[in-house]
Structure formats: C-alpha cells, structure tokens
XYZ file of C-alpha atoms in Angstrom:
455
model
C 146.316 19.227 43.837
C 144.834 22.041 42.366
C 147.845 22.007 39.988
C 147.119 18.214 39.108
C 143.506 18.124 38.636
C 144.002 19.795 34.898
C 146.704 17.268 33.947
C 144.892 13.829 35.559
C 141.501 15.322 34.039
C 143.696 15.399 30.623
C 144.833 11.679 31.031
C 141.371 10.414 31.852
C 139.962 12.318 28.365
C 142.841 10.200 26.577
C 141.609 6.911 28.259
C 137.911 8.011 27.393
C 139.206 8.316 23.647
C 140.876 5.079 23.372
C 137.638 3.136 25.269
C 135.415 4.644 22.627
C 137.249 3.881 19.686
C 137.134 0.405 20.937
C 133.560 0.549 21.272
C 132.826 1.910 17.998
C 135.123 -0.509 16.543
C 133.903 -3.541 17.497
C 129.999 -2.597 16.734
C 130.887 -1.099 13.428
C 133.894 -2.133 11.256
C 133.462 1.642 9.700
C 136.456 4.007 10.932
C 135.188 7.176 12.611
C 137.650 9.743 11.440
C 137.854 11.450 14.514
C 137.877 8.639 17.081
C 140.711 7.502 14.595
C 142.763 10.709 14.452
C 142.371 11.516 18.293
C 143.437 7.849 19.296
C 146.324 7.987 16.715
C 147.687 10.975 18.750
C 147.229 9.466 22.011
C 148.995 6.158 20.794
C 152.050 8.273 19.503
C 152.564 10.681 22.526
C 152.837 7.635 24.991
C 155.474 6.320 22.222
C 153.518 3.336 21.243
C 153.648 1.873 18.191
C 150.564 2.783 15.752
C 150.067 -0.704 15.008
C 148.119 -0.595 18.288
C 145.537 0.673 16.193
C 145.467 -1.520 13.040
C 142.894 -4.125 13.359
C 144.830 -6.697 11.045
C 148.064 -6.590 12.557
C 148.285 -9.533 15.063
C 149.253 -8.870 18.594
C 152.418 -11.296 17.660
C 153.339 -9.014 14.833
C 153.609 -6.221 17.168
C 155.419 -8.111 19.923
C 157.727 -8.911 17.400
C 158.817 -5.463 16.112
C 158.776 -4.348 19.862
C 159.478 -7.364 22.088
C 159.749 -4.965 25.081
C 155.436 -4.922 24.720
C 155.526 -8.800 25.816
C 155.930 -7.821 29.253
C 153.494 -5.208 29.195
C 150.797 -7.320 28.287
C 151.474 -9.889 30.524
C 148.703 -9.837 33.463
C 147.592 -6.608 31.756
C 143.981 -7.467 32.933
C 144.859 -8.836 36.022
C 143.445 -6.289 39.127
C 145.569 -4.511 41.057
C 145.361 -4.718 44.931
C 146.271 -1.649 46.910
C 145.228 1.951 46.875
C 147.113 4.460 45.216
C 147.668 7.521 47.487
C 147.238 11.165 46.147
C 150.853 11.835 45.124
C 150.752 8.934 42.576
C 147.340 9.633 41.205
C 148.538 11.536 37.963
C 151.257 9.007 37.517
C 148.694 6.253 38.082
C 146.333 7.838 35.522
C 148.642 8.388 33.015
C 149.923 4.590 33.005
C 145.973 3.647 32.800
C 146.059 5.777 29.215
C 148.847 3.461 28.672
C 146.995 0.327 29.393
C 144.051 1.138 27.901
C 145.950 1.218 24.601
C 146.935 -2.082 25.198
C 143.853 -3.499 26.195
C 142.156 -2.061 23.550
C 144.450 -3.753 21.039
C 143.891 -7.244 22.947
C 140.130 -6.725 22.784
C 139.484 -5.508 19.427
C 141.506 -8.541 17.716
C 139.594 -10.936 19.824
C 136.449 -10.072 19.621
C 135.805 -8.296 16.297
C 136.120 -11.431 14.064
C 134.028 -10.028 11.196
C 131.810 -11.939 8.796
C 132.203 -14.114 6.158
C 134.306 -17.522 4.938
C 137.827 -17.666 7.473
C 141.461 -18.713 6.174
C 143.264 -20.527 7.930
C 145.633 -17.966 8.714
C 143.081 -16.077 9.677
C 141.918 -18.888 12.636
C 145.951 -19.272 13.617
C 145.946 -15.394 14.096
C 142.869 -15.464 16.486
C 144.220 -18.121 18.062
C 147.451 -16.409 19.177
C 145.418 -12.846 19.776
C 143.317 -15.092 22.301
C 146.327 -16.734 23.562
C 147.811 -12.918 24.157
C 143.848 -12.318 25.758
C 144.390 -15.355 28.180
C 148.063 -14.135 29.478
C 146.594 -10.904 30.161
C 143.884 -12.190 32.387
C 146.827 -13.842 34.049
C 146.113 -17.507 32.314
C 148.115 -19.725 30.020
C 147.392 -19.287 26.124
C 144.735 -21.843 25.544
C 143.842 -21.936 29.045
C 140.393 -20.256 29.362
C 139.375 -22.257 26.037
C 140.869 -25.980 26.782
C 140.098 -26.550 30.514
C 143.240 -26.774 31.683
C 143.332 -23.567 33.854
C 143.321 -22.885 37.372
C 140.520 -22.100 39.489
C 139.367 -18.757 38.778
C 139.244 -15.786 41.767
C 136.071 -14.530 43.297
C 135.076 -11.513 40.984
C 137.514 -12.507 37.954
C 136.440 -11.989 34.603
C 137.195 -15.724 33.492
C 134.400 -17.625 34.459
C 132.184 -15.572 32.153
C 135.153 -14.806 29.520
C 136.005 -18.276 29.098
C 132.567 -19.681 27.449
C 132.472 -16.653 25.019
C 136.068 -17.527 23.762
C 135.116 -20.532 22.882
C 131.918 -19.986 21.432
C 133.728 -17.356 18.983
C 136.332 -20.100 17.957
C 134.144 -22.261 17.049
C 132.069 -20.134 14.747
C 135.538 -18.954 13.441
C 135.931 -23.057 12.722
C 132.297 -23.567 11.412
C 133.411 -20.384 8.483
C 135.907 -21.890 7.870
C 136.432 -24.317 4.538
C 138.268 -26.877 6.254
C 138.053 -29.768 4.292
C 139.688 -27.699 1.824
C 142.553 -26.555 4.440
C 142.860 -30.303 5.762
C 143.573 -31.504 1.965
C 146.758 -28.881 1.790
C 149.366 -29.903 4.485
C 150.690 -26.579 4.213
C 147.488 -24.688 4.894
C 146.487 -27.807 7.742
C 150.310 -27.239 9.670
C 148.734 -23.762 10.424
C 145.892 -24.757 12.248
C 146.292 -25.061 16.539
C 144.144 -27.458 17.526
C 141.849 -26.341 20.092
C 138.117 -28.266 21.282
C 136.092 -26.298 18.769
C 138.313 -27.456 15.835
C 138.296 -31.166 17.480
C 134.678 -30.930 17.429
C 134.473 -30.035 14.104
C 137.086 -32.988 13.050
C 135.196 -35.489 15.082
C 131.816 -34.783 13.549
C 133.005 -34.596 9.843
C 135.812 -37.463 10.237
C 133.653 -39.686 7.995
C 133.581 -37.355 4.997
C 137.387 -37.084 5.249
C 140.007 -39.312 3.354
C 143.146 -39.869 2.347
C 145.388 -36.495 2.883
C 142.759 -34.674 4.823
C 141.855 -37.610 7.414
C 145.751 -38.080 7.457
C 145.797 -34.204 8.897
C 142.902 -34.401 10.802
C 143.901 -37.458 12.651
C 147.107 -35.899 13.339
C 145.324 -33.007 14.752
C 143.050 -34.992 16.748
C 146.379 -36.539 18.181
C 148.141 -33.651 19.124
C 145.362 -32.204 20.870
C 144.568 -35.362 22.711
C 148.607 -35.246 23.685
C 148.627 -31.864 24.865
C 145.432 -32.510 27.367
C 146.745 -35.687 28.833
C 149.825 -33.843 29.928
C 148.267 -31.642 31.982
C 145.610 -33.934 33.180
C 148.473 -36.552 34.053
C 149.794 -33.614 35.869
C 146.573 -33.157 38.146
C 145.973 -36.870 38.701
C 149.915 -37.557 39.842
C 149.864 -34.460 42.363
C 148.321 -37.409 44.930
C 149.003 -40.823 44.407
C 145.895 -43.330 44.803
C 146.024 -45.240 48.482
C 147.613 -44.469 51.701
C 151.480 -45.095 52.870
C 151.742 -49.051 53.401
C 154.003 -48.671 56.904
C 154.048 -52.535 56.406
C 156.298 -52.644 53.414
C 160.124 -51.411 54.689
C 161.475 -47.924 52.770
C 163.412 -48.593 50.126
C 166.885 -47.343 51.217
C 167.745 -44.964 48.384
C 168.650 -41.185 48.416
C 165.273 -39.754 46.651
C 163.493 -41.347 50.011
C 165.818 -39.820 52.658
C 164.009 -38.255 55.150
C 166.644 -35.314 56.167
C 164.307 -33.573 58.861
C 163.409 -36.830 60.550
C 167.067 -37.695 60.442
C 168.451 -34.681 61.561
C 165.193 -34.651 64.294
C 166.253 -38.261 65.627
C 170.051 -37.880 65.685
C 170.037 -34.350 67.582
C 171.433 -35.724 70.568
C 174.638 -36.843 68.828
C 175.753 -33.141 68.222
C 178.847 -31.861 69.093
C 179.172 -28.110 70.024
C 182.660 -28.158 70.730
C 183.070 -29.409 66.669
C 180.220 -28.058 65.545
C 179.154 -31.005 64.078
C 175.932 -33.516 64.072
C 176.877 -37.236 63.899
C 174.620 -39.336 62.571
C 173.459 -42.823 63.647
C 170.338 -43.843 61.780
C 169.464 -42.768 58.328
C 165.485 -42.495 58.375
C 163.585 -43.053 55.420
C 160.300 -42.219 54.369
C 157.268 -44.747 52.827
C 156.403 -44.826 49.184
C 154.832 -47.993 49.056
C 151.015 -47.798 49.121
C 148.186 -49.256 50.657
C 145.711 -50.278 47.467
C 142.826 -51.980 47.391
C 141.419 -53.237 44.089
C 138.895 -50.640 42.406
C 136.556 -50.991 39.168
C 135.826 -47.465 37.505
C 133.124 -47.561 35.163
C 132.537 -44.153 32.973
C 129.548 -43.727 31.287
C 129.474 -40.570 28.586
C 126.197 -39.265 26.922
C 128.166 -38.741 23.373
C 125.269 -36.570 22.307
C 125.453 -33.369 19.993
C 125.351 -30.978 23.514
C 128.855 -33.247 25.208
C 131.131 -33.348 23.244
C 133.813 -31.192 25.200
C 133.147 -34.305 27.724
C 133.341 -36.696 25.550
C 136.861 -35.674 24.718
C 137.859 -35.063 28.442
C 136.605 -37.959 29.968
C 138.170 -40.448 27.182
C 141.626 -39.059 28.186
C 141.161 -38.876 31.797
C 139.702 -42.558 31.837
C 143.066 -43.350 29.994
C 145.107 -41.846 32.755
C 143.434 -43.580 35.428
C 143.482 -46.640 33.468
C 147.055 -46.412 33.800
C 147.337 -46.161 37.848
C 147.902 -49.675 39.753
C 144.962 -51.776 40.719
C 142.727 -49.938 39.189
C 139.985 -51.523 36.552
C 138.567 -48.627 34.096
C 135.927 -49.226 32.002
C 134.303 -46.755 29.360
C 130.722 -46.774 27.742
C 129.467 -44.137 25.512
C 126.104 -43.519 24.407
C 123.701 -42.102 22.281
C 120.416 -43.453 21.387
C 122.713 -47.381 21.417
C 125.068 -47.877 23.889
C 128.923 -48.976 22.740
C 131.662 -50.481 25.014
C 134.585 -48.934 24.410
C 136.680 -50.573 27.171
C 139.295 -52.393 24.906
C 140.284 -49.202 23.884
C 140.273 -47.348 27.155
C 144.235 -46.885 27.178
C 144.113 -45.000 23.591
C 141.919 -42.319 23.843
C 142.728 -41.289 20.290
C 141.518 -44.442 19.163
C 138.170 -43.617 21.168
C 137.336 -40.873 19.702
C 137.997 -42.087 16.750
C 135.170 -44.730 17.195
C 132.741 -42.410 18.457
C 129.829 -40.900 16.523
C 128.750 -37.521 18.237
C 125.524 -36.112 17.951
C 121.874 -37.232 18.104
C 119.609 -37.684 20.798
C 120.480 -39.949 24.146
C 119.072 -43.368 25.765
C 120.171 -43.472 29.374
C 118.613 -47.007 30.182
C 120.061 -48.945 27.114
C 123.786 -47.375 29.015
C 122.700 -48.634 32.238
C 122.160 -51.957 30.746
C 125.292 -52.150 29.372
C 127.133 -50.616 32.477
C 125.655 -52.971 35.379
C 126.941 -56.239 34.591
C 130.389 -54.910 34.992
C 129.187 -54.541 38.663
C 130.660 -57.630 40.577
C 132.034 -55.972 43.781
C 129.914 -52.667 44.584
C 131.808 -51.416 47.854
C 135.094 -51.300 45.641
C 133.170 -50.049 42.799
C 133.234 -46.308 41.036
C 130.319 -45.157 38.343
C 130.866 -41.799 36.470
C 128.185 -40.588 34.801
C 128.380 -37.896 32.389
C 125.618 -36.335 31.016
C 123.298 -33.436 30.779
C 120.381 -36.020 31.599
C 117.697 -34.168 29.668
C 116.172 -37.910 28.966
C 112.653 -36.653 28.456
C 110.139 -39.896 28.917
C 113.487 -42.374 29.934
C 113.804 -40.064 32.623
C 112.130 -41.763 35.451
C 113.555 -45.274 34.199
C 116.780 -44.018 34.496
C 116.645 -42.770 37.823
C 115.269 -46.046 39.120
C 118.159 -47.797 37.631
C 120.981 -44.948 38.912
C 118.937 -45.596 42.540
C 119.347 -49.358 42.467
C 123.332 -49.061 41.617
C 123.784 -46.303 44.468
C 121.976 -48.394 47.108
C 123.825 -51.549 46.444
C 126.867 -49.961 47.555
C 128.631 -48.502 44.474
C 129.677 -44.627 44.736
C 127.656 -42.959 42.242
C 129.021 -39.672 40.867
C 126.604 -37.861 38.489
C 128.565 -35.052 36.240
C 126.811 -32.467 34.258
C 129.447 -31.840 31.910
C 133.299 -31.964 31.834
C 133.681 -28.773 29.547
C 136.431 -26.330 28.771
C 135.262 -23.593 31.555
C 132.961 -25.275 33.983
C 129.599 -24.279 32.303
C 127.335 -26.618 32.524
C 123.497 -27.436 32.081
C 121.353 -30.440 33.994
C 117.865 -31.443 33.988
C 116.506 -29.606 37.036
C 114.457 -32.852 37.848
C 117.444 -35.139 37.847
C 119.312 -32.687 40.143
C 116.691 -32.490 42.546
C 116.634 -36.195 42.633
C 120.591 -36.558 42.909
C 120.811 -33.686 45.851
C 117.733 -35.877 47.936
C 120.141 -39.331 46.710
C 122.849 -37.744 48.589
C 124.582 -37.693 45.510
C 124.540 -34.214 44.433
C 125.692 -33.130 40.369
C 129.688 -32.351 40.382
C 130.098 -29.043 39.137
C 131.285 -29.626 35.397
C 135.231 -28.576 35.219
C 137.616 -31.080 34.843
C 139.567 -30.334 37.913
C 136.614 -31.375 40.229
C 136.104 -34.355 38.494
C 139.799 -35.278 39.316
C 139.548 -34.460 42.770
C 136.542 -36.408 43.371
C 137.823 -39.470 41.464
C 141.194 -39.378 43.529
C 138.989 -39.007 46.476
C 136.865 -42.053 45.944
C 139.591 -44.240 44.581
C 142.005 -43.690 47.637
C-alpha cells in the first residue's frame, strides 16, 4: 500500500487539474495558461485527443474522429454501484482521471454558452452536445429537455439538471434571430425542434409569413409527431377497460394462450413417446369491457403554461383515438376557446392558440360545465398553476360543485418537460381537503391518472 500511495496521489492531482480547469472556463472564458498546459499534458498522457480541451469542438466532431469514445460517453455520469477493494484502488483512480476528462468536455460544451447572438449552427451544436450529456446521465437525447423520460432514481441528478438544460436552450433560442433563420430553408433545416423552440415559434407565428411560416409549421409538425409517438406508447401500455369474458376470444395464433394450453393438456402427456397430445387449444380474451366515458381537458394557455399546452393537446388527441372516449378540449387565458373540433389534430390546435396574457378560470368553467351530461362517466382534467387572484373563490366553488356532482376531477399543476411545477398554495390546500390533490406535473403521471380514471 505504501508503494501505491504516491501513484494514487498523482492520479488524484491530475483529476483535480482537469476539474479546476473546467470550473475556471465555466466562470471565465479566458484561458488560464497554467491550467491549460497542465490539462493538455494529462489528456495526452491518457491517450485522449487534445480536441477534448477545445470548447469550439462539439462532442459529435470528437466522436466522429474517434468513434471508440462513443461507448465511453454513454452512461458516463451514471453512479456506479459496489465498492472497489484496495487491490484495484489505483486502477480505479486512473480510470477516474480519464472519466474526468470526458465529463469536463460534456459539461463545458453544455454549460459555457457565452453571450451575444446565436446562429442556427450554434444552436444545433448545443442541442447535440446536450444530447450527449443526456446520454452520459443514462437518458436518451432530448429526454430531459422534452419530458419523454423515465422516472429518475432517488438521488439522481436528473430532476435538478433537466429544468436547467431547458432554461439554457430557451436562452439560446431567444438570442437567435429566429425570423431570419426561418426565412432561409438551408438554415431552418439545421434546427432541431425542442420545447423552447416550439414555444418561440408559437409566440411569434402571427409575425411570420411565406417561407418563414412554412418552415415554422414544419418544425412544429415534426415536434408534435415525435412527442406523440412517445406518449402514444405510454398510453397503449395498458388498454382502457377490463377483459370482457362474455365475448368469445378470437381463435387466431396471436391470441393463443400457450401456458394454459400446455397446463390443461398435461394429462395427455406420453412419457414413453415424450410427446404431449393436445385435445384443446386455449385463447386469451382480447375484447374489452368499456363504458362510454367523457374526458374534458381544460388548459390554461397563459404565458407560464406553454409546455402544458403542447403536451396536453397531443395527449388529448391520443385519448380521443381510444374507443368509447369522448374528448373535449378547452383552452383559456382571459377568454375561453373550445378546441374540440380539432382535438384529433394537435398541430391545428397549437396553431389556433394564443399563448400569453392573463387567465380567467371561471370563464373556462362556464364553457366546460354544459358539456357534463353524465357526471359519473365524466373525467375533468384542469391544468393550471391556479393563480387566479380575485377570481380564486368563484373558480374553486365551480370546481367543488363539479366534483360533488360525481365528476372525477383531476387538478394538474402543469405538464412540463421536467415535472417542475408551481401551484397557488391557496388552491393546493383546498384541493387536498376536497380529496382531489394536485397531480405531479410530469406528463407520465397524468397518463397514469387518466388510464386509471377511464378504465
């Protein structure tokens, strides 16, 4: 152990050099000559490319030249389980130095975004680097920024870092001359649709025309289709309704219940021939027992609720495609608009919304209540931060009346990319007392609640 100590200390020092350089560059874009030269010596000694220290080189460009590094970036920042013994301590510390070099590259590219105007190419490179950071955290590219992810493990960095990535991306989009980029098909083609970009496009769509408007619509359509594919999979994991055993199962191969067939025919097994003779085939029941349900989705489209608006219009369209589910969609700010005629096409819904402004919940409730015809078979989802100010009491009284009539009322703080939500404490306490606590803001939680309520 005494012989290993100097070598272990050397590895620790080299790792610290890399992390001190990372911190220096994050807080000051100017190079610190001593840290740069020491970091370069460490990287070259590790056999890694010097491009890892170049802030202008994207992770993509490094991986293209050194494809063997792609596997090292994947899961790079996922905590390891288990403890290493003393015999492997020095090797582990050496591996940590290499890991520090790769981690520093990803973090510096993502979090050191500088200032000033941003080009379409710069945004595209940042989105790609953010994708590599998501891969390093064990997620898929776009997962943390787009709300398409899995439930984060306890103690994970994911809940904290997801909103920050979204904020950085939103800042880059705001610094980009978006109208000029959209007017150039070549530059517009380099944009990767994201929640931040879609928000900016929806806010600015009335000022776009011609080629710029066509490119904006194409980006919105791409984003809608991508999110819909993910959410549709989550919705279809459990079909609405219990199996209807009064309907004979279809006798087709895909419905064959092989385990039950074998079990029921075990008495026909011949030990001499080592063969099972099957007298009868058994099939699974796939028909579902469903009660006609009405789903009323009310979404606050004020300025703070843009990601909820996008996610919920897509989600409503998916549930509208389920059998015997009658979906209605209402959006509101200071006025309410019935978007039900377009509920099957979230793209059209988004183009008809006007994001921003204040909110008037009682106006939306006045439009929603007449749609309730059978309270016991109705689910109302209300998505808002519930900051109604002088309209708080009238809105809550309307909600309380709807709930007591037998409607399944689900208040949702927001449906965001990260699950982060802010709800008026006045409403939160009253919903809890009413027995309808506010649902966590992640879209997966809302999918689960809706499937349970409509079953």
